[in-house]
Coordinates of C-alpha atoms in Angstrom, one line a residue:
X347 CA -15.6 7.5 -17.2
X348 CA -18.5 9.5 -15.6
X349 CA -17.4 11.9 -13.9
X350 CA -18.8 12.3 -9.9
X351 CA -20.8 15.8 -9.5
X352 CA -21.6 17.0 -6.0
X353 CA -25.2 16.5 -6.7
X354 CA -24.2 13.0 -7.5
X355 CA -22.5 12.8 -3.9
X356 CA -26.1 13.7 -2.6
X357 CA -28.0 11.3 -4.7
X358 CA -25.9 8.4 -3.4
X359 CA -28.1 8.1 -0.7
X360 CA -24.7 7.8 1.9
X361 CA -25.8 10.0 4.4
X362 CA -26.2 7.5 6.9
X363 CA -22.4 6.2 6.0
X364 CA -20.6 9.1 7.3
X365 CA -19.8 7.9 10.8
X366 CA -16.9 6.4 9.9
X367 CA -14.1 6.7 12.5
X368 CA -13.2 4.3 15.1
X369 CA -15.5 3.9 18.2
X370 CA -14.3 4.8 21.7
X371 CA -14.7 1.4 22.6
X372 CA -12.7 -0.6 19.9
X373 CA -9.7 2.4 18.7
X374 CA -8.6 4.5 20.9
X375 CA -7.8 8.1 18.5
X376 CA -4.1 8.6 19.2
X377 CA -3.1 11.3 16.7
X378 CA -4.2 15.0 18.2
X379 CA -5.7 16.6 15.6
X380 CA -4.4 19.7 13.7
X381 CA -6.4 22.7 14.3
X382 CA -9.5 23.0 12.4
X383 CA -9.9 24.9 9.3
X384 CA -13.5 24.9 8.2
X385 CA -13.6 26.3 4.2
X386 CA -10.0 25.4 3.6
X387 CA -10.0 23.6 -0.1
X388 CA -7.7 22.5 -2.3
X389 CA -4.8 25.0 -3.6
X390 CA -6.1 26.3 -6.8
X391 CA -2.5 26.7 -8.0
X392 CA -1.8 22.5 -7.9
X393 CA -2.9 20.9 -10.9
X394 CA -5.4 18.0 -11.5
X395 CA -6.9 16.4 -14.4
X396 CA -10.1 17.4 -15.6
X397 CA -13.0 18.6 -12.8
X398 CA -11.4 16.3 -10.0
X399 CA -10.0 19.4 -7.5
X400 CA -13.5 20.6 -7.7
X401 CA -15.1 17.0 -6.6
X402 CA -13.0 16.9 -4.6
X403 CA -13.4 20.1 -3.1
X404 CA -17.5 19.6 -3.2
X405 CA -17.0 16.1 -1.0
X406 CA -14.8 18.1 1.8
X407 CA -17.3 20.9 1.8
X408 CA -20.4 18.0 2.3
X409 CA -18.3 15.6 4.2
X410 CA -15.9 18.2 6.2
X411 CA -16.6 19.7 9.2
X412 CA -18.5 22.7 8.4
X413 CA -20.6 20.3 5.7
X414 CA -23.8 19.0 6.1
X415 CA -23.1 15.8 6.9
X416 CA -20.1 15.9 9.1
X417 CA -19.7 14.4 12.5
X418 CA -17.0 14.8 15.0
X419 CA -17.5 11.4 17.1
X420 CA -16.0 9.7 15.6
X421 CA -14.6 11.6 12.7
X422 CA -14.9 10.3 8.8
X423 CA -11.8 8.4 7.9
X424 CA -9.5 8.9 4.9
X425 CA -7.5 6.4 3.9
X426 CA -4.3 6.4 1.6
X427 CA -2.0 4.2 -0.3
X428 CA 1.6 5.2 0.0
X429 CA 3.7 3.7 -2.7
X430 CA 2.9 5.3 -5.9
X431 CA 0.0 7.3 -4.4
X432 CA 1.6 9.6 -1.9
X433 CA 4.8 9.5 -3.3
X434 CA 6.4 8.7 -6.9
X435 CA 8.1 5.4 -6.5
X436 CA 8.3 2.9 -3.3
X437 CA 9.7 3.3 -0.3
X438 CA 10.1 -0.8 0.3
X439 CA 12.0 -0.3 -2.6
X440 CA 14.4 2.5 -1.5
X441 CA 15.0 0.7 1.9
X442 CA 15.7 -2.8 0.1
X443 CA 18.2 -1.1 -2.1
X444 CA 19.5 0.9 0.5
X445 CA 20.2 -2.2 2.5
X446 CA 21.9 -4.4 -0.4
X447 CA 23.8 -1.4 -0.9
X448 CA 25.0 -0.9 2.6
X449 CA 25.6 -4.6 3.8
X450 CA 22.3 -4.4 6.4
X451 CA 21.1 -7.8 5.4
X452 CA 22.1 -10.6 8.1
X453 CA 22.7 -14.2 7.4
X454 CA 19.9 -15.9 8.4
X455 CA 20.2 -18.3 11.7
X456 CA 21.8 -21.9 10.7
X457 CA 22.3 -20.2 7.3
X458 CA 18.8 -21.7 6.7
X459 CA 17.1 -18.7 4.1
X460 CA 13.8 -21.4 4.5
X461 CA 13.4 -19.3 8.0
X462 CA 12.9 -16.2 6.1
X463 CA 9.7 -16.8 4.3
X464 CA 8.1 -20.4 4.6
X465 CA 6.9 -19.7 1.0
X466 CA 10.3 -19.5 -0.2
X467 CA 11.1 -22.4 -2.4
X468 CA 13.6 -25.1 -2.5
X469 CA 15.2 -23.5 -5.1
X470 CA 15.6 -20.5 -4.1
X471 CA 16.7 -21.2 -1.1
X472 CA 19.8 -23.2 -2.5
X473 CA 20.2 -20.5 -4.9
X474 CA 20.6 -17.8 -1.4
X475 CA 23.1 -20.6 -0.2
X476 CA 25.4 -21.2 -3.0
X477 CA 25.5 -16.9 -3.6
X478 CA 25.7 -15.4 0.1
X479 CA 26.2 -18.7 2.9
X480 CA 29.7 -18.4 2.1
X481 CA 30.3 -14.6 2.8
X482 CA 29.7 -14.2 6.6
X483 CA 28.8 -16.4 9.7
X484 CA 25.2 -16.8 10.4
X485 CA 23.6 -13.3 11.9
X486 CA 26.2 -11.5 10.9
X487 CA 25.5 -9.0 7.3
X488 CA 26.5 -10.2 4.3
X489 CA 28.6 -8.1 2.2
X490 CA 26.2 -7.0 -0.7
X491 CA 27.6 -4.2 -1.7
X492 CA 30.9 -5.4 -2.8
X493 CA 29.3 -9.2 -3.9
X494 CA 27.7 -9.4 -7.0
X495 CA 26.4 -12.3 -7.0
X496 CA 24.7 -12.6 -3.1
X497 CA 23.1 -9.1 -4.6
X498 CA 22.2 -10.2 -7.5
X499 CA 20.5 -13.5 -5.9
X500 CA 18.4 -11.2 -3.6
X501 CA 17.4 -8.7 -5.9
X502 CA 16.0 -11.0 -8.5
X503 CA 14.4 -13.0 -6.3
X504 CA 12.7 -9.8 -4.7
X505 CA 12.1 -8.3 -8.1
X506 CA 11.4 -10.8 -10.5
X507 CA 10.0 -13.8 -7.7
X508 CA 12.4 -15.9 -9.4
X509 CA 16.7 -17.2 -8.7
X510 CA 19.0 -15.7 -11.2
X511 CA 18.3 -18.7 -13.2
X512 CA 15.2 -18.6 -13.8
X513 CA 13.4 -21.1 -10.9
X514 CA 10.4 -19.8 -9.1
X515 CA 11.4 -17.9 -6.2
X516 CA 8.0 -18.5 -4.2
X517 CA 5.3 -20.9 -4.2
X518 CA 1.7 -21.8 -2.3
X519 CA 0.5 -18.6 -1.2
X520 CA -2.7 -16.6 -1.6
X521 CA -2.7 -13.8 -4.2
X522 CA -5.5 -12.0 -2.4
X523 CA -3.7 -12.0 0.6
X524 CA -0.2 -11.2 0.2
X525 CA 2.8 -10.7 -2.2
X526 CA 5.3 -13.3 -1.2
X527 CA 7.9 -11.0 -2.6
X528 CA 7.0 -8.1 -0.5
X529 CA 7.0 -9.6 2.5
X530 CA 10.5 -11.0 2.5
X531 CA 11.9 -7.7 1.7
X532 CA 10.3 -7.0 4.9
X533 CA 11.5 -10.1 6.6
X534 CA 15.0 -9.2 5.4
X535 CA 14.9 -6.7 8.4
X536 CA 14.5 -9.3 10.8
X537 CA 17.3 -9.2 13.5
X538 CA 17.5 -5.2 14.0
X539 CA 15.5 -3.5 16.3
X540 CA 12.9 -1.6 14.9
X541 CA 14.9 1.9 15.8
X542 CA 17.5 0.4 13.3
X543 CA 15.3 -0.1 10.7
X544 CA 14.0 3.7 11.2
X545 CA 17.7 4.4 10.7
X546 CA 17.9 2.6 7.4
X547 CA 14.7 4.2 6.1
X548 CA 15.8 7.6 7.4
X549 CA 19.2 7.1 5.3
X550 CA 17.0 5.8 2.2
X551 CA 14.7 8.6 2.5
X552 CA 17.7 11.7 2.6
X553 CA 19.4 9.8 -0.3
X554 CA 16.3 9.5 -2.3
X555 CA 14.8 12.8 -1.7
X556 CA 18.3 14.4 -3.1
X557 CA 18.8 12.7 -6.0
X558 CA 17.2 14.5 -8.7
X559 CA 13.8 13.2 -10.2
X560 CA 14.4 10.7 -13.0
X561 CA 17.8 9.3 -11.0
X562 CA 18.8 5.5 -11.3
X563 CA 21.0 3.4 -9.2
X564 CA 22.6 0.3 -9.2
X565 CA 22.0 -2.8 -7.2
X566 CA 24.5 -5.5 -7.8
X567 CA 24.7 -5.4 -11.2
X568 CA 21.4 -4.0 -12.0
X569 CA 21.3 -1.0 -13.8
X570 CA 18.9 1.7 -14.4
X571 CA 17.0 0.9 -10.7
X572 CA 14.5 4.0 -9.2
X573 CA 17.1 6.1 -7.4
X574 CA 14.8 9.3 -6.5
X575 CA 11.1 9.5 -4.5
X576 CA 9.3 12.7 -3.7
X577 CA 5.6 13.6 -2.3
X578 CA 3.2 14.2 -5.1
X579 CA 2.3 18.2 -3.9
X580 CA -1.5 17.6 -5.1
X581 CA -1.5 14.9 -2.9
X582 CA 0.1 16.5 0.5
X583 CA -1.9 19.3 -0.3
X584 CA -5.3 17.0 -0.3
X585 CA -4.2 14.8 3.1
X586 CA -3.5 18.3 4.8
X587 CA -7.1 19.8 3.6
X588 CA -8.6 16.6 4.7
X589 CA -7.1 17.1 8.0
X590 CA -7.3 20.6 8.3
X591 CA -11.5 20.0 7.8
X592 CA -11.8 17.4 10.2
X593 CA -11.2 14.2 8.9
X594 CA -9.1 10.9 10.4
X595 CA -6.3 10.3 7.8
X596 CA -4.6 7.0 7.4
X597 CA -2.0 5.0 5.4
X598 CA -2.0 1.6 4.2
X599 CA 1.2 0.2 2.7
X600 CA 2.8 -3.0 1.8
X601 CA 6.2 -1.8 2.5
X602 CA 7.5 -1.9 6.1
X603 CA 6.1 -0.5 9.3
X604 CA 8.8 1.6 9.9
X605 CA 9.7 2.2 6.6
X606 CA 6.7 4.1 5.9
X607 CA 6.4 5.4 9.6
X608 CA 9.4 7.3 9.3
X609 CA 8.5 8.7 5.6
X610 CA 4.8 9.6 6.6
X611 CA 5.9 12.9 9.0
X612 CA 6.3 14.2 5.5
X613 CA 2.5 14.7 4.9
X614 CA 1.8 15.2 8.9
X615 CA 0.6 11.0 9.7
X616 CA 1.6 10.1 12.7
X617 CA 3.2 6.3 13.4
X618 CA 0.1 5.4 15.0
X619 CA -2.1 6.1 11.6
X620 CA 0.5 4.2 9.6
X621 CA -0.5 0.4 8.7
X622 CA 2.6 -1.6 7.0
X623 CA 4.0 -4.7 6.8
X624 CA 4.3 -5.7 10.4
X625 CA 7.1 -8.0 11.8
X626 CA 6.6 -9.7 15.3
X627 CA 9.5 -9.1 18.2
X628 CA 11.5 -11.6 19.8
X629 CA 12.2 -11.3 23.6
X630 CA 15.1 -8.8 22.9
X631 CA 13.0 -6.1 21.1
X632 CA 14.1 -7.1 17.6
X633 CA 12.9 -8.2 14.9
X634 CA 11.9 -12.0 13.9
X635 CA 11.0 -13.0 10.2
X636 CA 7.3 -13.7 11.3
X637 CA 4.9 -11.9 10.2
X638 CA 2.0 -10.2 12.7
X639 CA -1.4 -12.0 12.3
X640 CA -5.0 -10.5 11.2
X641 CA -8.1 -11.5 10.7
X642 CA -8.3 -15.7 10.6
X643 CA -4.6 -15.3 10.5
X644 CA -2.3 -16.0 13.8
X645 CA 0.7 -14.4 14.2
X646 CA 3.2 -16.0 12.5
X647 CA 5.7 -19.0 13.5
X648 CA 8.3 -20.9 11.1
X649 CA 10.9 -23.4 12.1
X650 CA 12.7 -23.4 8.4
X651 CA 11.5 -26.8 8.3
X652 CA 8.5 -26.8 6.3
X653 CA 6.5 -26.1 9.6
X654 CA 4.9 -22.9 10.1
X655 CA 1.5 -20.9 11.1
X656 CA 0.3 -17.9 9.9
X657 CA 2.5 -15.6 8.0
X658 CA 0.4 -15.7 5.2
X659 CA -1.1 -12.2 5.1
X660 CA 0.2 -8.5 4.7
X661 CA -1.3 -4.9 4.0
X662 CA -2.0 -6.2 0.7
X663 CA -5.4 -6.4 -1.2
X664 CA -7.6 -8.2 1.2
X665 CA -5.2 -7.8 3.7
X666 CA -5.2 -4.2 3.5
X667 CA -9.0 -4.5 4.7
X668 CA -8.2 -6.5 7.2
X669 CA -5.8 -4.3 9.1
X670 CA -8.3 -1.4 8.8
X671 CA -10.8 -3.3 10.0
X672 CA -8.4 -4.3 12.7
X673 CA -6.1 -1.1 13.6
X674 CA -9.1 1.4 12.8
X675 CA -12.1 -0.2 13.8
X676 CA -10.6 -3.0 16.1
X677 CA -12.0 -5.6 14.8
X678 CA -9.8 -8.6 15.8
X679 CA -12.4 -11.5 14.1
X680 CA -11.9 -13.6 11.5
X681 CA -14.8 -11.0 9.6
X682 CA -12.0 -8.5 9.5
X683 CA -10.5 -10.0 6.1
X684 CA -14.5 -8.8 5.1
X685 CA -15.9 -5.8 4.0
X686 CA -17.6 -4.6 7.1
X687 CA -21.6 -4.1 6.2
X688 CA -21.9 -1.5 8.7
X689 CA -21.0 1.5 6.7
X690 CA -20.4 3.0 9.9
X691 CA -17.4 1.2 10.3
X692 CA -15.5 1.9 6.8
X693 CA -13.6 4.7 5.3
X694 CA -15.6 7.2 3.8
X695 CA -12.5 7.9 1.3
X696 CA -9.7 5.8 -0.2
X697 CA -7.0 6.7 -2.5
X698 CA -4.6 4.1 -4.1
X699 CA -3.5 3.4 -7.4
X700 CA -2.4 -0.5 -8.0
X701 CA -4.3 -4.0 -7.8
X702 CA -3.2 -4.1 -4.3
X703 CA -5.3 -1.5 -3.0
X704 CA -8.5 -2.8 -5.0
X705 CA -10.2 -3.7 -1.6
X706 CA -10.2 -1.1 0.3
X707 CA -10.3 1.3 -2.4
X708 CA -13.9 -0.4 -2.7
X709 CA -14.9 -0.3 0.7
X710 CA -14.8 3.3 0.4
X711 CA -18.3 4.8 0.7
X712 CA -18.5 7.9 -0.4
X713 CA -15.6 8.8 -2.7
X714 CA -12.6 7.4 -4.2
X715 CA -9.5 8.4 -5.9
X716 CA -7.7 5.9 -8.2
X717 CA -4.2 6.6 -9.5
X718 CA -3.5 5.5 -13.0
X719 CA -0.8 3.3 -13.0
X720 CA -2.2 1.3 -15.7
X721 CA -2.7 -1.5 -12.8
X722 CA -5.3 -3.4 -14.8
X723 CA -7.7 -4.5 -12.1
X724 CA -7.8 -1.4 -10.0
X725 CA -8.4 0.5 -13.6
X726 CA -11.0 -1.6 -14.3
X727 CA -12.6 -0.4 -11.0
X728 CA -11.7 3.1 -11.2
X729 CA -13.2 3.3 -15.1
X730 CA -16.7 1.0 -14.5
X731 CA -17.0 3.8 -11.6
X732 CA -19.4 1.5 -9.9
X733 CA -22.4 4.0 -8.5
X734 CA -20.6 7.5 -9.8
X735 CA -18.1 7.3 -6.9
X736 CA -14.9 7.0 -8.6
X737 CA -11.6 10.0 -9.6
X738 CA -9.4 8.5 -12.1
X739 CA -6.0 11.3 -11.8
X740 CA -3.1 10.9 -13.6
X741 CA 0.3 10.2 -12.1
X742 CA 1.7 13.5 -10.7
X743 CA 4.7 12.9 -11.9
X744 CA 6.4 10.4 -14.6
X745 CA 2.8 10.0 -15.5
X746 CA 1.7 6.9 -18.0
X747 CA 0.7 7.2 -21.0
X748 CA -2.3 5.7 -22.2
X749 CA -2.5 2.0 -22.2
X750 CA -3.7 1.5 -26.5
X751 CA -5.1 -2.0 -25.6
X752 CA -7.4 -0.6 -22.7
X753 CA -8.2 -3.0 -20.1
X754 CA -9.9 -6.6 -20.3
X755 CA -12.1 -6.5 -17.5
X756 CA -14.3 -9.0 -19.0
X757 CA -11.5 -12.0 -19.6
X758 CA -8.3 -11.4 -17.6
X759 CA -7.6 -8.4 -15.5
X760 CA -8.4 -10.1 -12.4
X761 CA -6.9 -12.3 -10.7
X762 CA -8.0 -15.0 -8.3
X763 CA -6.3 -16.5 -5.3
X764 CA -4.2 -18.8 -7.0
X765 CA -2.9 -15.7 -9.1
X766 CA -4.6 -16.8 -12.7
X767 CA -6.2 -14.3 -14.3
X768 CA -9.9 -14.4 -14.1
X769 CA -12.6 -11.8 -15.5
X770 CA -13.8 -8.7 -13.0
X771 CA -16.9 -8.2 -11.1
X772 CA -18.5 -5.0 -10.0
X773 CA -19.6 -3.8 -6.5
X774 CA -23.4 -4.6 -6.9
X775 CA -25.2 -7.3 -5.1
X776 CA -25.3 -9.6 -6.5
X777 CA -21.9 -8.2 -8.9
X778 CA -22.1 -8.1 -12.8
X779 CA -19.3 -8.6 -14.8
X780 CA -17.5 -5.6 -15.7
X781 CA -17.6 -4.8 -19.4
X782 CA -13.5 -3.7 -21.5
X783 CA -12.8 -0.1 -20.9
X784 CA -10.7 2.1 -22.8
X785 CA -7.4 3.9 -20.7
X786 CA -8.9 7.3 -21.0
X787 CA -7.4 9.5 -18.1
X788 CA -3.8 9.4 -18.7
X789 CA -0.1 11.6 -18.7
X790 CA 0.0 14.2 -22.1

C-alpha cells in the first residue's frame, strides 16, 4: 500500500471538495457543536500502525478549522461505520442476543413469520412455525430463553441465513442494497415502541461493556457467541479531534436506529447524526416490520402474503449512500442510491471496515480509513488505494492476522447484485480492474 503524505493531500487537487456539509436549505444542522479547539491532534500516547496518526493528524490540520482549506458553512463531514469500526464487535448483535435471551421477541400477528421480512422463505417460515407458534399467542414474546429450539430457529436463520436444517433462510433480494439477515433482526423489534427498544439496547450495552474483553455467551444452544463490546480509544479519540476542529461527525450502521442511537453518546454523536436501520411506526407509536424507504425505494408495506413494496433497502453498501445522501444532504430522489458528482455534497472522510461500507467509504473525497477485517472487497479498496487516499489500520483490538492468500480482486472479491462473486473495479472513470493484493497491514 502507498501510504498518503500531506503533500499528497495537496496534490489531489480537492480543494474545491471541501464544502461538504449539509446546505441550509436541504438539512437543517441539529447537533450544537462542541467548542472549538483549533490545533487539537490526535493523543500521541494511542497507538496506530505505521505513519497513520500523523496523516491523519496532517488532513485535520489542512482540512480542520484553523487549516487552509476549512470552511464553517457548512462544515466538512466525517462519516463512521459503527460495528467493528467504532467499537469491537456489533451492537445488532448484542441487542439480538440480548432479546433471545430475555424473551423480547413477539409472535408475529396471525403467527404469520412471512410478515416479518417478505424475503423470508417458505421454508423458513415453516421452520419459525413448527419451533416458536406453539409457545405463545400471537403478539405476545416467545419464551427464548428457556426454549431451545424457537432460539435456535432464530439464531440460525439470523446467523447463518439458513433453518436449522439447512434450507435457505432468505431469497430475491439485492446484495447491493441490503442484508436480508440484518434487517430482520431489526424487524424482530417490531411491536415495541422505539423507547423500548432503547431499553433493550441500554440493557445490551451495560451487560456487554462489563463483561471482560474476550467473553462469550450462549444463545439457545450456541456456544462461544461475542459476549463483550468496547469503543476502540484510537477511534473516540479521532471522532472527538474531528469534532473538537470543526468537523460534522456522523454514523452509518446496519444495526438498528435505536440500537446504535443509544450506544453512540459514548463517542459524543447525537441521535440526530446516527443513520441505522430504520423501522416505520404504526398509528400507536410502535414499531411495524416495514422498513423506511430511500432513494427509488418507498417506504415499506407487506401483507405476509407474498404482496409487498419497498422494504428492500437498509444502511447497507449502496444503501448506506443513499441515507447520507438523504439524512445529510436531503436528497429525497431516486439519485440518492448514486454517488452525488457534486463533491460539495459528499463526506470529505469515511471510516468503515467491511464490504458493507465499500460505498460510501468511496465517496469519500479527501481521506479514508479502512479497518482490516480481512472483508475482501473493502480490502481490495483500501490496498489498490485508488488516488493515494486510503489508511489501512489494524483492528484495535482482537486484531486479524494476516490473510496468507491475500485478496482476489481480479476474479472474486466482489460481489454483484445477485450476491455471485464477480472481479473488482477501481474508482477511475472509466474504472480498471483492480489487480490481487497481498494482506499487508495486519494484527502482530
Amino acid at each position: 500500500m502507498k501510504s498518503m503524505t500531506s503533500r499528497a493531500l495537496l496534490a489531489a487537487g480537492l480543494v474545491s471538495s471541501l464544502h461538504c456539509g449539509p446546505s441550509p436549505s436541504a438539512m437543517p444542522d441539529l447537533m450544537t457543536p462542541p467548542d472549538l479547539t483549533p490545533h487539537r491532534r490526535l493523543d500521541p500516547a494511542l497507538t496506530w500502525y505505521g505513519q497513520n496518526a500523523q496523516h491523519l493528524n496532517d488532513f485535520i490540520a489542512q482540512y480542520g478549522v484553523d487549516g487552509a482549506h476549512y470552511a464553517a458553512q457548512p462544515r466538512p463531514v466525517a462519516l463512521f461505520d459503527w460495528d467493528n469500526t467504532i467499537i469491537k464487535n456489533d451492537i445488532g448483535d448484542a441487542t439480538f442476543f440480548y432479546m433471545l435471551s430475555n424473551d423480547k421477541v413477539l409472535q408475529p400477528p396471525g403467527k404469520n413469520w412471512r410478515l416479518t421480512s417478505p424475503f423470508l422463505t417458505t421454508d423458513a417460515a415453516t421452520a419459525l412455525s413448527t419451533a416458536c407458534d406453539p409457545l405463545a399467542a400471537a403478539g405476545l414474546p416467545l419464551p427464548t430463553a428457556s426454549n431451545v429450539a424457537c432460539a435456535n430457529e432464530m439464531y440460525s436463520i439470523y446467523d447463518a441465513e439458513k433453518t436449522t436444517g439447512g434450507k435457505a433462510a432468505f431469497a430475491g433480494y439485492n446484495y447491493r442494497r441490503m442484508e436480508a439477515a440484518y434487517a430482520w433482526a431489526v424487524q424482530l423489534t417490531a411491536g415495541y415502541t422505539p423507547a423500548q427498544v432503547h431499553g433493550f439496547a441500554d440493557a445490551a450495552i451495560a451487560l456487554n461493556m462489563t463483561n471482560p474483553i474476550g467473553a462469550t455467551q450462549t444463545v439457545g444452544s450456541n456456544t462461544g457467541l461475542a459476549g463483550y463490546v468496547r469503543v476502540y480509544d484510537q477511534i473516540k479519540d479521532l471522532m472527538g479531534t474531528l469534532q473538537a476542529n470543526g468537523f460534522d461527525v456522523w454514523v452509518s450502521s446496519a444495526s438498528s436506529q435505536q440500537s446504535v442511537e443509544r450506544f453512540a453518546a459514548a463517542v459524543n454523536v447525537a441521535p440526530d447524526h446516527v443513520m441505522g436501520v430504520r423501522l416505520l411506526l404504526d398509528g400507536a407509536g410502535k414499531l411495524t416490520y416495514n422498513l423506511a424507504g430511500c432513494g427509488d425505494v418507498p417506504d415499506g408495506t407487506n401483507d405476509g402474503a407474498g404482496n409487498f413494496t419497498g422494504n428492500s433497502l437498509i444502511t447497507y453498501v449502496d444503501g448506506k449512500r443513499c441515507w447520507a445522501n438523504k439524512v445529510i444532504w436531503g436528497d429525497n430522489s431516486a439519485a440518492a442510491l448514486s454517488t452525488n458528482p457534486d463533491a460539495q455534497k459528499r463526506q470529505v472522510f469515511a471510516a468503515g471496515d467491511s464490504n458493507t461500507d465499500v460505498a460510501f467509504v468511496r465517496d469519500a473525497t479527501v481521506l479514508k480509513l479502512v479497518i482490516n477485517r480481512n472483508k475482501k472487497e473493502l480490502m481490495c479498496n483500501g490496498y489498490t488505494n485508488f488516488g493515494g487516499k486510503y489508511l489501512v489500520n489494524p483492528m484495535f483490538i482482537g486484531g486479524k492476522p494476516q490473510l496468507a492468500a491475500g485478496y482476489p480482486c481480479s476474479t472474486t472479491a466482489c460481489v454483484d447484485d445477485k450476491g455471485t462473486p464477480v472481479p473488482c473495479y477501481d474508482e477511475g472513470t472509466p474504472p480498471t480492474l483492480m489487480t490481487d493484493q497481498t494482506d499487508s497491514v495486519f494484527a502482530p
